[in-house]
PDB file of C-alpha atoms in Angstrom:
ATOM      1  CA  MET A 109      65.514  80.331  85.288  1.00 43.00           C
ATOM      2  CA  HIS A 110      65.125  84.080  85.829  1.00 45.00           C
ATOM      3  CA  SER A 111      67.449  86.379  83.914  1.00 45.00           C
ATOM      4  CA  PHE A 112      69.661  88.825  85.781  1.00 42.00           C
ATOM      5  CA  PRO A 113      67.752  92.110  86.165  1.00 44.00           C
ATOM      6  CA  GLY A 114      69.121  94.933  84.048  1.00 45.00           C
ATOM      7  CA  LYS A 115      68.704  97.395  86.900  1.00 48.00           C
ATOM      8  CA  LEU A 116      71.258  95.475  88.987  1.00 45.00           C
ATOM      9  CA  LEU A 117      73.677  94.548  86.197  1.00 46.00           C
ATOM     10  CA  LYS A 118      74.861  98.101  85.480  1.00 49.00           C
ATOM     11  CA  PRO A 119      75.818  99.079  89.083  1.00 47.00           C
ATOM     12  CA  VAL A 120      77.504  95.714  89.718  1.00 43.00           C
ATOM     13  CA  LEU A 121      79.623  95.996  86.560  1.00 45.00           C
ATOM     14  CA  THR A 122      80.420  99.622  87.367  1.00 47.00           C
ATOM     15  CA  ILE A 123      81.710  98.681  90.831  1.00 42.00           C
ATOM     16  CA  LEU A 124      83.819  95.797  89.530  1.00 42.00           C
ATOM     17  CA  LEU A 125      85.301  97.775  86.641  1.00 40.00           C
ATOM     18  CA  THR A 126      86.093 100.720  88.896  1.00 39.00           C
ATOM     19  CA  VAL A 127      87.912  98.415  91.295  1.00 37.00           C
ATOM     20  CA  PHE A 128      89.787  96.671  88.497  1.00 36.00           C
ATOM     21  CA  LEU A 129      90.966  99.849  86.792  1.00 35.00           C
ATOM     22  CA  SER A 130      91.865 101.829  89.885  1.00 35.00           C
ATOM     23  CA  ASN A 131      95.570 102.294  90.621  1.00 34.00           C
ATOM     24  CA  LEU A 132      95.259 101.932  94.389  1.00 32.00           C
ATOM     25  CA  LEU A 133      96.495  99.782  97.296  1.00 33.00           C
ATOM     26  CA  LEU A 134      98.069  98.655 100.585  1.00 37.00           C
ATOM     27  CA  ALA A 135      98.606  95.030 101.737  1.00 40.00           C
ATOM     28  CA  GLN A 136      95.812  92.479 102.226  1.00 44.00           C
ATOM     29  CA  ASP A 137      96.156  89.781 104.892  1.00 67.00           C
ATOM     30  CA  ASN A 138      96.403  86.552 102.914  1.00 82.00           C
ATOM     31  CA  TYR A 139      95.479  83.909 105.462  1.00 89.00           C
ATOM     32  CA  GLU A 140      91.761  83.599 104.657  1.00 91.00           C
ATOM     33  CA  ILE A 141      90.853  85.127 101.303  1.00 96.00           C
ATOM     34  CA  GLN A 142      87.108  84.594 101.237  1.00 97.00           C
ATOM     35  CA  VAL A 143      83.872  86.528 100.790  1.00 98.00           C
ATOM     36  CA  TYR A 144      81.490  85.006 103.335  1.00 98.00           C
ATOM     37  CA  GLY A 145      77.918  83.981 102.474  1.00 98.00           C
ATOM     38  CA  ALA A 146      75.089  84.685 104.903  1.00 98.00           C
ATOM     39  CA  PRO A 147      74.029  81.126 105.918  1.00 97.00           C
ATOM     40  CA  THR A 148      75.483  79.705 109.133  1.00 98.00           C
ATOM     41  CA  GLN A 149      76.381  76.073 109.706  1.00 97.00           C
ATOM     42  CA  GLU A 150      73.388  73.873 110.480  1.00 96.00           C
ATOM     43  CA  LYS A 151      72.988  72.770 114.080  1.00 96.00           C
ATOM     44  CA  GLY A 152      75.170  69.768 114.875  1.00 96.00           C
ATOM     45  CA  THR A 153      77.381  70.101 111.775  1.00 97.00           C
ATOM     46  CA  THR A 154      81.046  71.065 111.555  1.00 98.00           C
ATOM     47  CA  MET A 155      82.886  72.421 108.531  1.00 98.00           C
ATOM     48  CA  PHE A 156      86.638  71.773 108.262  1.00 98.00           C
ATOM     49  CA  GLU A 157      88.271  74.136 105.768  1.00 98.00           C
ATOM     50  CA  LEU A 158      91.837  74.448 104.546  1.00 98.00           C
ATOM     51  CA  HIS A 159      92.646  77.900 103.147  1.00 98.00           C
ATOM     52  CA  SER A 160      95.788  77.680 101.004  1.00 98.00           C
ATOM     53  CA  ASN A 161      97.428  80.438  99.000  1.00 97.00           C
ATOM     54  CA  PHE A 162     100.778  81.246  97.487  1.00 97.00           C
ATOM     55  CA  THR A 163     102.080  84.765  96.823  1.00 96.00           C
ATOM     56  CA  LEU A 164     103.691  84.696  93.394  1.00 96.00           C
ATOM     57  CA  LYS A 165     104.666  88.360  93.584  1.00 94.00           C
ATOM     58  CA  GLY A 166     104.581  90.165  96.921  1.00 92.00           C
ATOM     59  CA  SER A 167     106.662  92.372  99.197  1.00 91.00           C
ATOM     60  CA  THR A 168     110.410  91.713  99.281  1.00 92.00           C
ATOM     61  CA  GLU A 169     111.453  93.813 102.276  1.00 92.00           C
ATOM     62  CA  THR A 170     110.685  93.755 106.006  1.00 93.00           C
ATOM     63  CA  ILE A 171     108.299  96.664 106.727  1.00 89.00           C
ATOM     64  CA  ASN A 172     107.400  97.752 110.279  1.00 89.00           C
ATOM     65  CA  GLY A 173     108.912  94.517 111.555  1.00 92.00           C
ATOM     66  CA  VAL A 174     106.732  92.317 109.322  1.00 95.00           C
ATOM     67  CA  TYR A 175     108.305  89.625 107.139  1.00 95.00           C
ATOM     68  CA  PRO A 176     108.068  90.054 103.341  1.00 94.00           C
ATOM     69  CA  THR A 177     105.315  88.030 101.638  1.00 94.00           C
ATOM     70  CA  ASN A 178     107.007  87.193  98.345  1.00 95.00           C
ATOM     71  CA  HIS A 179     106.984  83.438  97.608  1.00 96.00           C
ATOM     72  CA  VAL A 180     105.266  82.496 100.893  1.00 97.00           C
ATOM     73  CA  PHE A 181     102.630  79.792 101.348  1.00 97.00           C
ATOM     74  CA  HIS A 182      99.844  80.631 103.802  1.00 97.00           C
ATOM     75  CA  GLU A 183      97.974  77.656 105.253  1.00 97.00           C
ATOM     76  CA  THR A 184      94.959  78.276 107.502  1.00 98.00           C
ATOM     77  CA  LEU A 185      92.815  75.630 109.151  1.00 98.00           C
ATOM     78  CA  GLU A 186      89.283  76.857 109.852  1.00 98.00           C
ATOM     79  CA  ILE A 187      86.888  74.768 111.962  1.00 98.00           C
ATOM     80  CA  THR A 188      83.291  76.025 112.190  1.00 98.00           C
ATOM     81  CA  HIS A 189      80.548  74.364 114.241  1.00 98.00           C
ATOM     82  CA  GLY A 190      76.829  75.084 114.188  1.00 98.00           C
ATOM     83  CA  PHE A 191      75.466  75.237 117.746  1.00 98.00           C
ATOM     84  CA  THR A 192      71.913  76.305 116.910  1.00 97.00           C
ATOM     85  CA  LYS A 193      69.910  76.858 113.742  1.00 96.00           C
ATOM     86  CA  ASN A 194      71.254  80.402 113.463  1.00 98.00           C
ATOM     87  CA  PHE A 195      74.478  80.475 115.489  1.00 98.00           C
ATOM     88  CA  GLU A 196      77.967  79.144 114.791  1.00 98.00           C
ATOM     89  CA  ILE A 197      81.504  79.606 116.084  1.00 98.00           C
ATOM     90  CA  GLY A 198      84.595  79.382 113.908  1.00 98.00           C
ATOM     91  CA  PHE A 199      88.209  78.824 114.961  1.00 98.00           C
ATOM     92  CA  TYR A 200      91.253  79.719 112.824  1.00 98.00           C
ATOM     93  CA  PHE A 201      94.842  78.472 112.992  1.00 98.00           C
ATOM     94  CA  PHE A 202      97.185  80.527 110.757  1.00 98.00           C
ATOM     95  CA  ASN A 203     100.495  79.203 109.450  1.00 98.00           C
ATOM     96  CA  ALA A 204     103.184  80.425 107.039  1.00 97.00           C
ATOM     97  CA  ILE A 205     105.742  78.477 104.988  1.00 97.00           C
ATOM     98  CA  GLY A 206     108.703  80.348 103.518  1.00 96.00           C
ATOM     99  CA  ASP A 207     112.479  80.642 103.453  1.00 96.00           C
ATOM    100  CA  ASN A 208     114.727  82.824 105.627  1.00 94.00           C
ATOM    101  CA  GLY A 209     112.917  81.990 108.865  1.00 94.00           C
ATOM    102  CA  ARG A 210     109.439  82.808 107.596  1.00 96.00           C
ATOM    103  CA  THR A 211     108.018  79.331 108.347  1.00 97.00           C
ATOM    104  CA  GLY A 212     105.979  79.033 111.508  1.00 97.00           C
ATOM    105  CA  TYR A 213     102.701  79.179 113.401  1.00 97.00           C
ATOM    106  CA  VAL A 214     101.277  82.686 112.962  1.00 97.00           C
ATOM    107  CA  GLY A 215      98.313  82.902 115.329  1.00 97.00           C
ATOM    108  CA  SER A 216      94.660  82.035 115.977  1.00 98.00           C
ATOM    109  CA  HIS A 217      91.267  83.730 115.851  1.00 98.00           C
ATOM    110  CA  ILE A 218      87.773  82.915 117.118  1.00 98.00           C
ATOM    111  CA  ARG A 219      84.658  84.010 115.194  1.00 98.00           C
ATOM    112  CA  PRO A 220      81.076  83.745 116.515  1.00 98.00           C
ATOM    113  CA  ARG A 221      78.384  84.439 113.898  1.00 98.00           C
ATOM    114  CA  ILE A 222      74.599  84.781 113.989  1.00 98.00           C
ATOM    115  CA  SER A 223      72.241  84.742 110.997  1.00 98.00           C
ATOM    116  CA  ALA A 224      68.738  86.129 110.503  1.00 98.00           C
ATOM    117  CA  PRO A 225      66.072  83.395 110.881  1.00 96.00           C
ATOM    118  CA  GLU A 226      64.255  82.280 107.733  1.00 94.00           C
ATOM    119  CA  GLU A 227      60.993  83.097 109.533  1.00 96.00           C
ATOM    120  CA  TRP A 228      61.796  86.800 109.107  1.00 97.00           C
ATOM    121  CA  LYS A 229      61.380  86.327 105.338  1.00 96.00           C
ATOM    122  CA  LEU A 230      63.945  88.983 104.486  1.00 98.00           C
ATOM    123  CA  PRO A 231      64.537  89.757 100.793  1.00 98.00           C
ATOM    124  CA  VAL A 232      68.261  89.033 101.286  1.00 98.00           C
ATOM    125  CA  GLY A 233      70.403  86.680 103.345  1.00 98.00           C
ATOM    126  CA  LEU A 234      71.744  88.447 106.425  1.00 98.00           C
ATOM    127  CA  SER A 235      74.243  87.540 109.149  1.00 98.00           C
ATOM    128  CA  LEU A 236      76.826  89.157 111.405  1.00 98.00           C
ATOM    129  CA  SER A 237      80.203  87.811 112.517  1.00 98.00           C
ATOM    130  CA  VAL A 238      82.689  89.163 115.052  1.00 98.00           C
ATOM    131  CA  GLU A 239      86.269  87.882 114.803  1.00 98.00           C
ATOM    132  CA  ILE A 240      88.978  88.476 117.384  1.00 98.00           C
ATOM    133  CA  GLY A 241      92.436  87.027 117.773  1.00 97.00           C
ATOM    134  CA  TYR A 242      96.220  87.160 117.896  1.00 97.00           C
ATOM    135  CA  GLN A 243      98.961  87.076 115.240  1.00 97.00           C
ATOM    136  CA  LYS A 244     102.690  87.167 115.896  1.00 97.00           C
ATOM    137  CA  PRO A 245     104.054  90.694 115.204  1.00 95.00           C
ATOM    138  CA  GLN A 246     106.621  89.416 112.697  1.00 96.00           C
ATOM    139  CA  TYR A 247     103.682  88.357 110.465  1.00 95.00           C
ATOM    140  CA  CYS A 248     101.290  91.257 111.079  1.00 94.00           C
ATOM    141  CA  GLU A 249     101.665  94.908 112.134  1.00 93.00           C
ATOM    142  CA  ASP A 250      98.932  94.429 114.760  1.00 95.00           C
ATOM    143  CA  ASP A 251      99.133  91.413 117.058  1.00 95.00           C
ATOM    144  CA  TRP A 252      95.605  91.699 118.524  1.00 97.00           C
ATOM    145  CA  THR A 253      92.775  92.592 116.135  1.00 97.00           C
ATOM    146  CA  LEU A 254      88.985  92.797 115.981  1.00 98.00           C
ATOM    147  CA  GLU A 255      86.842  92.370 112.867  1.00 98.00           C
ATOM    148  CA  ILE A 256      83.117  93.144 112.594  1.00 98.00           C
ATOM    149  CA  ARG A 257      81.647  91.668 109.404  1.00 98.00           C
ATOM    150  CA  PRO A 258      78.021  92.186 108.342  1.00 98.00           C
ATOM    151  CA  ILE A 259      77.126  89.769 105.519  1.00 98.00           C
ATOM    152  CA  ILE A 260      74.453  90.372 102.889  1.00 98.00           C
ATOM    153  CA  ASP A 261      73.813  88.033  99.965  1.00 98.00           C
ATOM    154  CA  LYS A 262      71.217  87.308  97.299  1.00 98.00           C
ATOM    155  CA  THR A 263      70.655  84.651  94.630  1.00 98.00           C
ATOM    156  CA  ILE A 264      68.882  85.864  91.498  1.00 98.00           C
ATOM    157  CA  GLY A 265      68.406  83.122  88.948  1.00 97.00           C
ATOM    158  CA  LYS A 266      71.871  81.844  88.071  1.00 98.00           C
ATOM    159  CA  TRP A 267      73.573  84.844  89.667  1.00 98.00           C
ATOM    160  CA  TYR A 268      74.892  85.074  93.219  1.00 98.00           C
ATOM    161  CA  LEU A 269      75.774  88.436  94.805  1.00 98.00           C
ATOM    162  CA  CYS A 270      77.386  88.957  98.193  1.00 98.00           C
ATOM    163  CA  PHE A 271      78.578  92.028 100.081  1.00 98.00           C
ATOM    164  CA  ASN A 272      80.690  92.054 103.282  1.00 98.00           C
ATOM    165  CA  PRO A 273      81.169  95.651 104.540  1.00 98.00           C
ATOM    166  CA  VAL A 274      83.994  94.746 106.958  1.00 98.00           C
ATOM    167  CA  PHE A 275      85.193  96.976 109.811  1.00 98.00           C
ATOM    168  CA  ASP A 276      88.683  96.178 111.160  1.00 97.00           C
ATOM    169  CA  GLN A 277      90.119  97.450 114.432  1.00 97.00           C
ATOM    170  CA  SER A 278      93.631  97.064 115.828  1.00 96.00           C
ATOM    171  CA  LEU A 279      93.484  96.332 119.555  1.00 97.00           C
ATOM    172  CA  HIS A 280      97.256  96.333 120.014  1.00 96.00           C
ATOM    173  CA  GLY A 281     100.114  97.031 117.642  1.00 95.00           C
ATOM    174  CA  TYR A 282     101.261  99.468 114.992  1.00 91.00           C
ATOM    175  CA  ASN A 283      97.738 100.753 114.103  1.00 92.00           C
ATOM    176  CA  LYS A 284      96.130 100.657 117.547  1.00 93.00           C
ATOM    177  CA  ASP A 285      95.243 104.380 117.470  1.00 93.00           C
ATOM    178  CA  VAL A 286      93.868 104.420 113.924  1.00 93.00           C
ATOM    179  CA  GLY A 287      90.306 103.343 114.741  1.00 94.00           C
ATOM    180  CA  PHE A 288      88.009 101.222 112.608  1.00 96.00           C
ATOM    181  CA  ILE A 289      89.155 100.639 109.017  1.00 96.00           C
ATOM    182  CA  PHE A 290      86.611 100.063 106.245  1.00 97.00           C
ATOM    183  CA  SER A 291      87.536  96.913 104.290  1.00 95.00           C
ATOM    184  CA  PRO A 292      84.689  95.883 101.961  1.00 97.00           C
ATOM    185  CA  ASN A 293      84.533  92.494 100.221  1.00 98.00           C
ATOM    186  CA  ILE A 294      82.269  91.816  97.215  1.00 98.00           C
ATOM    187  CA  LYS A 295      81.482  88.678  95.232  1.00 98.00           C
ATOM    188  CA  ALA A 296      79.516  88.190  92.017  1.00 98.00           C
ATOM    189  CA  SER A 297      79.304  84.731  90.439  1.00 98.00           C
ATOM    190  CA  TYR A 298      77.292  82.959  87.758  1.00 98.00           C
ATOM    191  CA  ASN A 299      76.244  79.291  87.710  1.00 98.00           C
ATOM    192  CA  ILE A 300      77.586  77.896  84.452  1.00 98.00           C
ATOM    193  CA  THR A 301      76.096  74.527  85.440  1.00 97.00           C
ATOM    194  CA  LYS A 302      74.510  73.194  88.644  1.00 94.00           C
ATOM    195  CA  GLU A 303      77.981  72.165  89.832  1.00 97.00           C
ATOM    196  CA  VAL A 304      80.220  74.959  88.504  1.00 98.00           C
ATOM    197  CA  ALA A 305      80.106  78.711  89.123  1.00 98.00           C
ATOM    198  CA  ALA A 306      82.536  81.358  87.875  1.00 98.00           C
ATOM    199  CA  GLY A 307      82.887  84.852  89.246  1.00 98.00           C
ATOM    200  CA  LEU A 308      84.877  87.749  90.652  1.00 98.00           C
ATOM    201  CA  GLU A 309      85.833  88.514  94.259  1.00 98.00           C
ATOM    202  CA  TYR A 310      86.970  91.952  95.385  1.00 97.00           C
ATOM    203  CA  TYR A 311      88.913  92.711  98.595  1.00 95.00           C
ATOM    204  CA  GLY A 312      89.641  96.284  99.604  1.00 93.00           C
ATOM    205  CA  SER A 313      90.765  98.546 102.425  1.00 92.00           C
ATOM    206  CA  PHE A 314      89.949 102.256 102.260  1.00 93.00           C
ATOM    207  CA  GLY A 315      91.414 103.348 105.588  1.00 93.00           C
ATOM    208  CA  PRO A 316      89.875 104.781 108.795  1.00 96.00           C
ATOM    209  CA  LEU A 317      86.149 105.497 108.747  1.00 94.00           C
ATOM    210  CA  ASN A 318      86.648 109.130 109.751  1.00 90.00           C
ATOM    211  CA  HIS A 319      89.306 109.788 107.119  1.00 91.00           C
ATOM    212  CA  PHE A 320      89.883 107.507 104.116  1.00 94.00           C
ATOM    213  CA  LEU A 321      93.497 107.172 103.008  1.00 91.00           C
ATOM    214  CA  PRO A 322      94.765 108.775  99.778  1.00 90.00           C
ATOM    215  CA  SER A 323      94.055 106.538  96.813  1.00 85.00           C
ATOM    216  CA  ASN A 324      97.691 105.480  96.417  1.00 84.00           C
ATOM    217  CA  GLN A 325      97.692 104.123 100.007  1.00 86.00           C
ATOM    218  CA  GLN A 326      94.451 102.147  99.773  1.00 88.00           C
ATOM    219  CA  ASP A 327      94.239  98.411  99.140  1.00 88.00           C
ATOM    220  CA  HIS A 328      92.321  96.803  96.261  1.00 91.00           C
ATOM    221  CA  GLN A 329      92.613  93.240  94.988  1.00 94.00           C
ATOM    222  CA  LEU A 330      90.491  91.396  92.432  1.00 96.00           C
ATOM    223  CA  PHE A 331      90.254  87.602  92.079  1.00 98.00           C
ATOM    224  CA  ALA A 332      88.826  85.523  89.260  1.00 98.00           C
ATOM    225  CA  VAL A 333      87.349  82.418  90.930  1.00 98.00           C
ATOM    226  CA  ILE A 334      85.743  79.058  90.246  1.00 98.00           C
ATOM    227  CA  ASP A 335      83.412  77.386  92.780  1.00 98.00           C
ATOM    228  CA  LEU A 336      82.538  73.688  92.593  1.00 98.00           C
ATOM    229  CA  ASP A 337      79.412  72.212  94.219  1.00 95.00           C
ATOM    230  CA  LEU A 338      79.796  68.512  93.499  1.00 92.00           C
ATOM    231  CA  ASP A 339      78.576  67.200  96.857  1.00 93.00           C
ATOM    232  CA  PRO A 340      76.771  68.800  99.848  1.00 90.00           C
ATOM    233  CA  LYS A 341      79.570  67.550 102.110  1.00 94.00           C
ATOM    234  CA  TRP A 342      82.315  69.315 100.176  1.00 96.00           C
ATOM    235  CA  GLU A 343      83.188  72.852  99.076  1.00 96.00           C
ATOM    236  CA  PHE A 344      85.904  73.997  96.694  1.00 98.00           C
ATOM    237  CA  ASN A 345      87.030  77.475  95.635  1.00 98.00           C
ATOM    238  CA  LEU A 346      89.985  78.245  93.370  1.00 98.00           C
ATOM    239  CA  GLY A 347      91.113  81.713  92.355  1.00 98.00           C
ATOM    240  CA  TYR A 348      93.834  83.927  90.957  1.00 98.00           C
ATOM    241  CA  GLY A 349      94.129  87.484  92.261  1.00 97.00           C
ATOM    242  CA  MET A 350      95.906  90.692  91.335  1.00 96.00           C
ATOM    243  CA  GLY A 351      96.755  93.802  93.320  1.00 92.00           C
ATOM    244  CA  PHE A 352      97.077  97.201  91.736  1.00 83.00           C
ATOM    245  CA  ASN A 353     100.046  99.101  93.185  1.00 69.00           C
ATOM    246  CA  GLN A 354     103.555  98.493  94.465  1.00 63.00           C
ATOM    247  CA  LEU A 355     102.523  98.325  98.129  1.00 66.00           C
ATOM    248  CA  SER A 356     100.255  95.329  97.535  1.00 75.00           C
ATOM    249  CA  ASP A 357     100.837  91.668  96.866  1.00 88.00           C
ATOM    250  CA  ARG A 358     100.519  91.796  93.097  1.00 91.00           C
ATOM    251  CA  SER A 359      99.890  88.153  92.212  1.00 96.00           C
ATOM    252  CA  ILE A 360      98.286  85.423  94.377  1.00 97.00           C
ATOM    253  CA  ILE A 361      96.863  81.934  93.831  1.00 98.00           C
ATOM    254  CA  LYS A 362      94.322  80.772  96.422  1.00 98.00           C
ATOM    255  CA  MET A 363      92.328  77.620  97.149  1.00 98.00           C
ATOM    256  CA  ILE A 364      89.711  76.679  99.747  1.00 98.00           C
ATOM    257  CA  LEU A 365      88.884  73.021 100.350  1.00 98.00           C
ATOM    258  CA  GLY A 366      86.151  72.197 102.857  1.00 98.00           C
ATOM    259  CA  ARG A 367      84.557  69.043 104.274  1.00 97.00           C
ATOM    260  CA  ARG A 368      81.323  69.094 106.293  1.00 97.00           C
ATOM    261  CA  ALA A 369      80.608  66.562 109.057  1.00 96.00           C
ATOM    262  CA  ASP A 370      77.052  65.963 110.304  1.00 91.00           C
ATOM    263  CA  TRP A 371      77.379  64.590 113.832  1.00 80.00           C
ATOM    264  CA  HIS A 372      73.614  64.125 114.329  1.00 69.00           C
ATOM    265  CA  LYS A 373      73.365  61.965 111.211  1.00 69.00           C
ATOM    266  CA  ALA A 374      76.448  59.957 112.198  1.00 59.00           C
ATOM    267  CA  HIS A 375      74.960  59.318 115.642  1.00 53.00           C
ATOM    268  CA  SER A 376      71.615  58.276 114.102  1.00 57.00           C
ATOM    269  CA  ASN A 377      73.342  55.820 111.761  1.00 56.00           C
ATOM    270  CA  LYS A 378      75.085  54.159 114.695  1.00 56.00           C
ATOM    271  CA  MET A 379      71.697  53.601 116.343  1.00 51.00           C
ATOM    272  CA  LEU A 380      70.265  51.838 113.280  1.00 52.00           C
ATOM    273  CA  PRO A 381      70.477  48.017 112.977  1.00 56.00           C
ATOM    274  CA  GLY A 382      73.622  46.942 111.182  1.00 53.00           C
ATOM    275  CA  HIS A 383      75.598  50.069 112.165  1.00 49.00           C
ATOM    276  CA  MET A 384      78.262  49.469 114.784  1.00 46.00           C
TER     277      MET A 384
END
């Protein structure tokens, strides 16, 4: 296997250490905590994912009409179907479980995504997703939101690097006049074995593109994660994350469990002798 190039190691470590040591933050939406890879679902396949997380230490007061997050489970069902070789659509169903009336259906999003064809022979994986949807105002300051997410990733030997420079826009709600907010996500992981990878995931929010917020109002979270690749049909991600100021959820456990269904293969098996 190829070793990780020294030229890339230094800037990656610098970014991660800077994020980890910074005393910054705001609040991260905790319904789908994931850095997205560039590949789209194969044509005719559907991925069913359950995003589960629990806020061990979060907000304890209602702010701008939004429920506190302390000791709340977030459960999100994501269903993504591949319609062509390079195009998929994902659907999200957000839910919260907590005391004092915080249990309920939160909202839904839809996310089309297109990836660069392999025929382009790009040096990196590349795709673009656009996510739009509604959340109830008691769970989010902005009930209608838009997210534009370019996705760039690269595998180098046993290392995997991924960058999502996300741009968030409130369409209606508390931040509707703020404009696009820059919310980058970064992942770096290392394959310990063929089945197990360990790494770090960073989630941030710097504020509006035309005027970043002061450092003490920005949002930065860092997760230590484990990814398991035991079967092509399944995916598993487990992580523990920390935020770095009093405005952020300070301690979170997250898990993603996914199961892929190949409808073309299932249909072919039914057509074979002995399959009813």
